[in-house]
CSV table of C-alpha atoms in Angstrom, one decimal:
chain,number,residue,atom,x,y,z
A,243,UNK,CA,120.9,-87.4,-68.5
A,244,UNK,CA,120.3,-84.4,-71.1
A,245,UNK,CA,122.8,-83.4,-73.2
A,246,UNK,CA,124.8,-80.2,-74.0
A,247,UNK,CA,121.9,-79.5,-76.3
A,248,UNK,CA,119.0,-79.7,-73.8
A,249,UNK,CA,121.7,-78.1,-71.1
A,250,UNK,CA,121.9,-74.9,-73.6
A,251,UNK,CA,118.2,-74.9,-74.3
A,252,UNK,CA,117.3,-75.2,-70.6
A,253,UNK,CA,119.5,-72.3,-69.5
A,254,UNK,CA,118.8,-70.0,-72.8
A,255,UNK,CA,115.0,-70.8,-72.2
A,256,UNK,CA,113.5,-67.3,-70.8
A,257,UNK,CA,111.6,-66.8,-67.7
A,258,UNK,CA,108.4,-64.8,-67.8
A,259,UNK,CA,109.0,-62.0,-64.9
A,260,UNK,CA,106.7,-63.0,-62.1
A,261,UNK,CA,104.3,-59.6,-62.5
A,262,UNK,CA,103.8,-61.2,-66.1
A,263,UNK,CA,102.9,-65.0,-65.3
A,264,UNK,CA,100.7,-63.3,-62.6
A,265,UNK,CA,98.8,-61.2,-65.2
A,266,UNK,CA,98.0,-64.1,-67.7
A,267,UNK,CA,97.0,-66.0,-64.3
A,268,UNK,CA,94.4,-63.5,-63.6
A,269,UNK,CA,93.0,-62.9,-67.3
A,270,UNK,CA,92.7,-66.7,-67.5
A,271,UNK,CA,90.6,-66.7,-64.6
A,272,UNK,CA,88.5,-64.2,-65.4
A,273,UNK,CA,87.6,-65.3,-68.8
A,274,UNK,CA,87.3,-68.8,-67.0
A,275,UNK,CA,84.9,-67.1,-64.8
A,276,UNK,CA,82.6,-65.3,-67.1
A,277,UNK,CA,82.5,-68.5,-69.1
A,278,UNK,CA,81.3,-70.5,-66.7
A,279,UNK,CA,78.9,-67.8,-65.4
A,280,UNK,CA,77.3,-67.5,-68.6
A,281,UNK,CA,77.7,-71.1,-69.1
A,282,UNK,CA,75.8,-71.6,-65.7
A,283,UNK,CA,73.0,-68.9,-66.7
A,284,UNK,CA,72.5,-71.3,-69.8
A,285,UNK,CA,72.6,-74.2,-68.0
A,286,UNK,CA,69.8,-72.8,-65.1
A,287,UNK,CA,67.5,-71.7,-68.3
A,288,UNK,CA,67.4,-74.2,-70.1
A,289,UNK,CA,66.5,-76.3,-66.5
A,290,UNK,CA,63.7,-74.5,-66.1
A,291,UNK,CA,62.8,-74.0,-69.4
A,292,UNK,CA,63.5,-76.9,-71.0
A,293,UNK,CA,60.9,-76.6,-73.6
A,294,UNK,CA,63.5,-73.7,-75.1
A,295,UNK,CA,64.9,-76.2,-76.8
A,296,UNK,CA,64.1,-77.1,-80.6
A,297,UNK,CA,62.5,-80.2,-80.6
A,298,UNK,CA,65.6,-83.3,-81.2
A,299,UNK,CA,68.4,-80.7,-81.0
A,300,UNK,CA,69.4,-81.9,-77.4
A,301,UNK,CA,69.1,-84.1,-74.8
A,302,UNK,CA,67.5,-81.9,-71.6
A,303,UNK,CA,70.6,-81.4,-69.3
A,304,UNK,CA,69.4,-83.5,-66.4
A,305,UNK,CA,72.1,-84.6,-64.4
A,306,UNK,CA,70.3,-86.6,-62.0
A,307,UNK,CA,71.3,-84.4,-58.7
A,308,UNK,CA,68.3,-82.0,-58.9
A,309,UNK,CA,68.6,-78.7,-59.6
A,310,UNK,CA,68.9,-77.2,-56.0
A,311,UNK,CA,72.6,-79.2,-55.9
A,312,UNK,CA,73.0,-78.1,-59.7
A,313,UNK,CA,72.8,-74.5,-58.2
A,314,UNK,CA,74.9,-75.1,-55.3
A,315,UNK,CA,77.7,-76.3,-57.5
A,316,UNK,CA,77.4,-73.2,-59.6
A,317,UNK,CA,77.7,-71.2,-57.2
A,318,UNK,CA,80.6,-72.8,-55.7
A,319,UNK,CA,82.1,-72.9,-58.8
A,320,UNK,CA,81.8,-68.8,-58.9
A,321,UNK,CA,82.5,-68.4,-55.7
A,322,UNK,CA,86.1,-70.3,-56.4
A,323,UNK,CA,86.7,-68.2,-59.6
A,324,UNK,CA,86.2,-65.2,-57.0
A,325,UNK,CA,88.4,-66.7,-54.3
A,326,UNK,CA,90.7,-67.4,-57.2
A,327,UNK,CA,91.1,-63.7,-58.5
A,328,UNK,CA,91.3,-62.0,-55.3
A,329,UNK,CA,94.2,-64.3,-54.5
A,330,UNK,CA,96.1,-63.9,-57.8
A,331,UNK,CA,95.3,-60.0,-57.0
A,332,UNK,CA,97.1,-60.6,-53.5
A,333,UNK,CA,99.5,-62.1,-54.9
A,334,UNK,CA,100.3,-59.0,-58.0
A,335,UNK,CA,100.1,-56.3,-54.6
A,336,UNK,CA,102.5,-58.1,-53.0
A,337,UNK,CA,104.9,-58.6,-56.2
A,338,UNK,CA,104.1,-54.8,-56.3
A,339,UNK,CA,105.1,-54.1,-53.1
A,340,UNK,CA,108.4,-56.0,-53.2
A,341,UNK,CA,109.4,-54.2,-56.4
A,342,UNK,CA,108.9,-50.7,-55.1
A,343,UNK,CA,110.8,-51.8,-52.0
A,344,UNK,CA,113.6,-53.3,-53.8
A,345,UNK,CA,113.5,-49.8,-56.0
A,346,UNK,CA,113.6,-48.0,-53.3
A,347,UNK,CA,116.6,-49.5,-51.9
A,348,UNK,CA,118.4,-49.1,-55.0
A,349,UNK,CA,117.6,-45.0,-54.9
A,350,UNK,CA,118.8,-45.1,-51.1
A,351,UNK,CA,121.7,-46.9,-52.2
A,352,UNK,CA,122.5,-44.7,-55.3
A,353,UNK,CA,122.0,-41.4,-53.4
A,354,UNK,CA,124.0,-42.6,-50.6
A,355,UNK,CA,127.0,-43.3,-53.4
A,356,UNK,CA,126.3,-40.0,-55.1
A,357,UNK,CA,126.6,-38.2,-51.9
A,358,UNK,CA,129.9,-40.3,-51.2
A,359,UNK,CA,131.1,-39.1,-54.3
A,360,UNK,CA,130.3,-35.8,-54.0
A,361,UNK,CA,131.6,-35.3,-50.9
A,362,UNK,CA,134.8,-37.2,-51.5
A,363,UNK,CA,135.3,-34.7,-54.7
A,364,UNK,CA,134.5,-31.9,-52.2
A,365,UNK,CA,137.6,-33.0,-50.1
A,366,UNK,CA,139.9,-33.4,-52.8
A,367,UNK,CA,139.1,-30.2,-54.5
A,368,UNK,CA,139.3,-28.6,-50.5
A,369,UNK,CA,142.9,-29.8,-50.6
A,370,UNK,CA,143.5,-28.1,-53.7
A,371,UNK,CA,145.4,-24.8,-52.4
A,372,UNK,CA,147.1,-22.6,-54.4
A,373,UNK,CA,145.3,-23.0,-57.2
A,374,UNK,CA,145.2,-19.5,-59.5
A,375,UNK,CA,141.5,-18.8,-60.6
A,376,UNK,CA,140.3,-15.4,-61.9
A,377,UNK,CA,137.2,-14.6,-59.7
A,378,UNK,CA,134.3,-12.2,-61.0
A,379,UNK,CA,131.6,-11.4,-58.7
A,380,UNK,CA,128.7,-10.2,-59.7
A,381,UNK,CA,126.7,-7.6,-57.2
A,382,UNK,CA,123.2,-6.3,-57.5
A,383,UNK,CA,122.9,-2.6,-57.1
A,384,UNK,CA,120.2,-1.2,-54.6
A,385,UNK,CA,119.0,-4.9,-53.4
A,386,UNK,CA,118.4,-3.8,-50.4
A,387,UNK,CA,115.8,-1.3,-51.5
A,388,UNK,CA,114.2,-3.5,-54.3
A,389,UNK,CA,113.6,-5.8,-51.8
A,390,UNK,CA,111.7,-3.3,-49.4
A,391,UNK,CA,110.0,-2.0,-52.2
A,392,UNK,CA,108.7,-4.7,-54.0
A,393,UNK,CA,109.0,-7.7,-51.3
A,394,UNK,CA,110.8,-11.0,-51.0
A,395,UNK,CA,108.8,-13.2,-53.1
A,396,UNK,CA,109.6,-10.3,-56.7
A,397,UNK,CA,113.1,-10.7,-55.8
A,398,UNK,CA,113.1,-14.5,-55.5
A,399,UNK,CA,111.2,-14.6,-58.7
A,400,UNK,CA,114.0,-12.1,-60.4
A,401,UNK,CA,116.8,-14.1,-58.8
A,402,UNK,CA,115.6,-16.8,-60.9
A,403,UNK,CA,115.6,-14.5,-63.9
A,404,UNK,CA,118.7,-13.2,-63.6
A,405,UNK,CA,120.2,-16.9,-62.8
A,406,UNK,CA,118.4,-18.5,-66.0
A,407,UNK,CA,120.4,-15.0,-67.9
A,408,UNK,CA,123.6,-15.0,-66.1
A,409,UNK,CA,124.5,-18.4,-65.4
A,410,UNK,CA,124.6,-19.9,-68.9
A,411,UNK,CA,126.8,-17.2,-70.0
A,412,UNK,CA,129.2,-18.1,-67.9
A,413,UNK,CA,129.5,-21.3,-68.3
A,414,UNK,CA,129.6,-20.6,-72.0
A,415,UNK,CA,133.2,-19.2,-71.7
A,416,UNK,CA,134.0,-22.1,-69.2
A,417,UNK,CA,133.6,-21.3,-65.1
A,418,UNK,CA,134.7,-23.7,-62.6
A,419,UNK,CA,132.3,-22.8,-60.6
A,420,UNK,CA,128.5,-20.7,-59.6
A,421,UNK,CA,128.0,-19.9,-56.4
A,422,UNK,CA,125.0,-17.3,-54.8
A,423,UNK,CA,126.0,-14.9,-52.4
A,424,UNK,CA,122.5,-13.3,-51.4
A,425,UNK,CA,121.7,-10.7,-54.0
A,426,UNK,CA,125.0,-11.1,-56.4
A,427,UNK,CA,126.8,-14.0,-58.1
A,428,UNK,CA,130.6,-15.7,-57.8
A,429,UNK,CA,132.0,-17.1,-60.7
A,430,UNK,CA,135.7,-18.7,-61.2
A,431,UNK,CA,137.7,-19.1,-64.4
A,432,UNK,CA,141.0,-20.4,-65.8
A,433,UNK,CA,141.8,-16.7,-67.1
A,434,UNK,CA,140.9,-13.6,-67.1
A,435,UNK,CA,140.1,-12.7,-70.6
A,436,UNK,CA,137.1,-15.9,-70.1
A,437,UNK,CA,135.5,-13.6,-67.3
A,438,UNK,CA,136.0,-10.4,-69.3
A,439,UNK,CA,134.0,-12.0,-72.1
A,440,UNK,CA,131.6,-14.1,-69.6
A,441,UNK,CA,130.5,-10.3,-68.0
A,442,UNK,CA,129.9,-8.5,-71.2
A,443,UNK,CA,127.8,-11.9,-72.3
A,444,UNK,CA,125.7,-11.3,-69.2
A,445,UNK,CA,125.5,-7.6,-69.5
A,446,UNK,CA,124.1,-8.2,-72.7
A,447,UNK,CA,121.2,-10.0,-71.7
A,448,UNK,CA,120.2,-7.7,-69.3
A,449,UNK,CA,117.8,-5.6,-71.3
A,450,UNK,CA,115.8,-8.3,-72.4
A,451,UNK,CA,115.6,-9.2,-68.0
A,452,UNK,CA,114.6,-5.5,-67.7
A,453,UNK,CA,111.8,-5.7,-70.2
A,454,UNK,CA,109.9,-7.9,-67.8
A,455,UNK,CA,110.0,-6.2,-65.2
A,456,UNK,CA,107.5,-3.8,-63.9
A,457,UNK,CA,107.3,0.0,-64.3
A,458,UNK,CA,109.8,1.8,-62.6
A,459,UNK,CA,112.0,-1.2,-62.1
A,460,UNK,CA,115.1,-1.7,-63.7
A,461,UNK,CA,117.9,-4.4,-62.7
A,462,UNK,CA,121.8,-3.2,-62.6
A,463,UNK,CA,124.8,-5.0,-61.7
A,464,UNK,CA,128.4,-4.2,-60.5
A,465,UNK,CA,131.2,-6.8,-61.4
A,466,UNK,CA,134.6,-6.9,-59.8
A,467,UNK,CA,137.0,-9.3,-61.0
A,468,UNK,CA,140.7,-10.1,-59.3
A,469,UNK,CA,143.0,-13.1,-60.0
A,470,UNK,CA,145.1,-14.8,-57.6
A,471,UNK,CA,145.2,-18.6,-55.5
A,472,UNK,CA,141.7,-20.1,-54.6
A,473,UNK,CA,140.6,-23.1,-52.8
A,474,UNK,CA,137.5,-24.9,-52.1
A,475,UNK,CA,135.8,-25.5,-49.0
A,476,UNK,CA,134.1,-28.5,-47.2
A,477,UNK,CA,130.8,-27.5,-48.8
A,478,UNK,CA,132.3,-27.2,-52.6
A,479,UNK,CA,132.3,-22.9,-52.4
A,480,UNK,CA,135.4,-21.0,-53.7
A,481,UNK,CA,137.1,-19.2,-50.4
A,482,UNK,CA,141.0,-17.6,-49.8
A,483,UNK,CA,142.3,-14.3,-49.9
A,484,UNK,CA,141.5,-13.8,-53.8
A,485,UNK,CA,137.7,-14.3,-53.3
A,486,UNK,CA,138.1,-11.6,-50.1
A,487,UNK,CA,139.4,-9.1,-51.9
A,488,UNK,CA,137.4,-9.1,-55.5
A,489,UNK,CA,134.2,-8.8,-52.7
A,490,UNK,CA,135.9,-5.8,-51.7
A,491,UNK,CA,136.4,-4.5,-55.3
A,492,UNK,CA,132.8,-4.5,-55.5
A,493,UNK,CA,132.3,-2.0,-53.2
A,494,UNK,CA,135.0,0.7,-55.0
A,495,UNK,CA,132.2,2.1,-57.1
A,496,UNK,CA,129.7,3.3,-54.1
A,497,UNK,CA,132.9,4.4,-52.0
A,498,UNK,CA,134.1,6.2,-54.5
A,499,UNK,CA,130.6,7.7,-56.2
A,500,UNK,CA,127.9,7.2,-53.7
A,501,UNK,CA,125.0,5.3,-53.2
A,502,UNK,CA,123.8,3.5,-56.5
A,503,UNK,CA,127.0,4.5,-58.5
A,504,UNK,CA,128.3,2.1,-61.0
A,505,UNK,CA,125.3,1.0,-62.8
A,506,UNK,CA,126.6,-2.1,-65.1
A,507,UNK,CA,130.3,-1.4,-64.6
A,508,UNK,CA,133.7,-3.5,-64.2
A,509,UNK,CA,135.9,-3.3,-61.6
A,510,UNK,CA,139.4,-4.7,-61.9
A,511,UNK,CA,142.7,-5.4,-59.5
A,512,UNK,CA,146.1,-4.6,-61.1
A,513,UNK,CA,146.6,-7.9,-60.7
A,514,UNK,CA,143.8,-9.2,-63.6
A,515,UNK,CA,144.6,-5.9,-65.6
A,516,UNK,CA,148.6,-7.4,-65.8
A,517,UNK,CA,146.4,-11.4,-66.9
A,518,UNK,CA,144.7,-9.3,-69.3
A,519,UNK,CA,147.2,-7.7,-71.3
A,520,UNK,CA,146.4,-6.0,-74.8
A,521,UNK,CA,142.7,-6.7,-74.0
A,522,UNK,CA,143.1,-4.2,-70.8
A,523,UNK,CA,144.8,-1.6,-72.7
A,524,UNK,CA,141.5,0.8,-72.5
A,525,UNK,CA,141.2,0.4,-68.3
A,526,UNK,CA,140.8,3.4,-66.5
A,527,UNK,CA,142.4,3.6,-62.9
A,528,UNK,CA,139.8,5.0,-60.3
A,529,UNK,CA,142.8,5.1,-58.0
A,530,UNK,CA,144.9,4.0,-55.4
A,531,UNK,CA,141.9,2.7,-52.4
A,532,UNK,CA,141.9,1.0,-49.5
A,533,UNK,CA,140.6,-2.3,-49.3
A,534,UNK,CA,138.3,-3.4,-45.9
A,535,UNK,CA,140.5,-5.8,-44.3
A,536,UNK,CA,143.6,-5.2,-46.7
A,537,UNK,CA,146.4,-2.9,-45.3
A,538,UNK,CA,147.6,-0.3,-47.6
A,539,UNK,CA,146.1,1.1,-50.5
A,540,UNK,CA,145.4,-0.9,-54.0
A,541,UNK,CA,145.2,0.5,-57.4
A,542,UNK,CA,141.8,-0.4,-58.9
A,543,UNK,CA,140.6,0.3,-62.6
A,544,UNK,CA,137.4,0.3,-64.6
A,545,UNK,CA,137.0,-1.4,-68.0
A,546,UNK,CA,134.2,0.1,-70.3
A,547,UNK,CA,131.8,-3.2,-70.7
């Protein structure tokens, strides 16, 4: 019976992983095998050769068999070393194969509990109603006609652009959350004053966007921001009243101006002008307009960005 000693040792002793033992299995065969070819092309030599050898250095390597059965053990001898590393090379494959299997399984498994996750975050955060968020959306002037223009494979490439600029910025000064909406942006924030500071972040870096683009072409955005209760969908996008209307903001500039008007502007509700406080002292009301899909008429203003 061992004792506690020999108990510890056996169960501290480590295992070699069984790609490993496999490995030093096959580079011992081989060297095996090119030892014992050489050793059998020396052997066959001096057989048939025998005056190569200096006179009382050796006995001649008779064996007694002849050398036809000297040969056929030889080769059998190869020909096991052959059989041997073709089977240890079996053997790695299949080692191989039941790794990248068991991997495989693990990914499934992982993505299945990421998406588990994901989606059971997407139904708490959908339960989440009421929540206050200021909501700034971001809409790209004349899309329509850039795209026409210049085709949908420029505009996916200065989506990308504009997304490596914008979204950054925003989350910089801390949004909850980027979503696309065709050819503009949604953002959410705790407060107001973050997605003040968040669009005069991205407006900044849209001259160094328009400096790659080509002749003739220059990007402009209009931003409309509104505070009020948000919630999240099944899909993990911002929805509710709030987002509805600072959509509809968007649009006050071209209503008001025409076509193209508003180049790099702000938009705000009275709502996010009373968040703002001191820091919306210099907004400018457009006017009382009515909203699509809102009854009455709703004072907007305009904040110099």
């Amino acid at each position: 019976m061992a004792g506690p000693s020999d108990a510890s040792q056996e169960h501290s002793a480590p295992r070699l992983p069984p790609t490993v033992l496999v490995v030093v299995i096959r580079w011992v065969a081989v060297l095996a095998t090119v030892l014992l070819s050489l050793g059998g092309l020396v052997w066959v030599a001096l057989r048939l050769f025998p005056d190569w050898l200096p006179a009382g250095a050796w006995t001649h390597p008779y064996t007694g068999v002849g050398l036809v059965v000297e040969l056929i053990i030889l080769l059998g001898a190869l020909l096991a070393g052959m059989v041997v590393l073709a089977g240890l090379r079996r053997w790695e494959a299949r080692i191989a194969r039941a790794r990248e299997a068991r991997y495989k399984a693990w990914a499934r498994e992982r993505q299945e509990a990421q998406r588990e996750q994901a989606a059971a975050a997407a139904r708490v955060e959908a339960e989440r109603i009421g929540g206050t968020e200021a909501v700034l959306v971001l809409d790209l002037i004349q899309s329509t006609e850039l795209i026409r223009e210049r085709g949908d494979e420029f505009f996916r490439d200065l989506l990308r652009r504009i997304e490596t600029a914008f979204i950054p910025v925003a989350r910089e000064y801390g949004t909850r959350c980027v979503d696309g909406h065709g050819d503009g942006f949604l953002f959410c924030f705790e407060r107001v004053d973050q997605a003040l500071e968040a669009v005069q972040g991205m407006y900044a870096r849209l001259p160094g966007v328009n400096q790659l683009m080509p002749p003739g072409v220059e990007v402009a955005f209009r931003a409309s921001l509104h505070v009020g209760p948000t919630f999240t969908d099944t899909r993990g996008n911002r929805t509710g009243l709030a987002v509805l209307k600072t959509v509809r903001l968007g649009a006050v500039m071209e209503s008001l101006y025409g076509r193209g008007a508003g180049r790099n502007s702000l938009v705000i509700s009275h709502d996010a002008l009373s968040a703002l406080g001191p820091k919306g002292a210099s907004a400018k009301l457009l006017g009382n307009v009515a909203l699509r899909g809102f009854p009455g008429t709703h004072p907007v203003y305009q904040i110099e960005v």
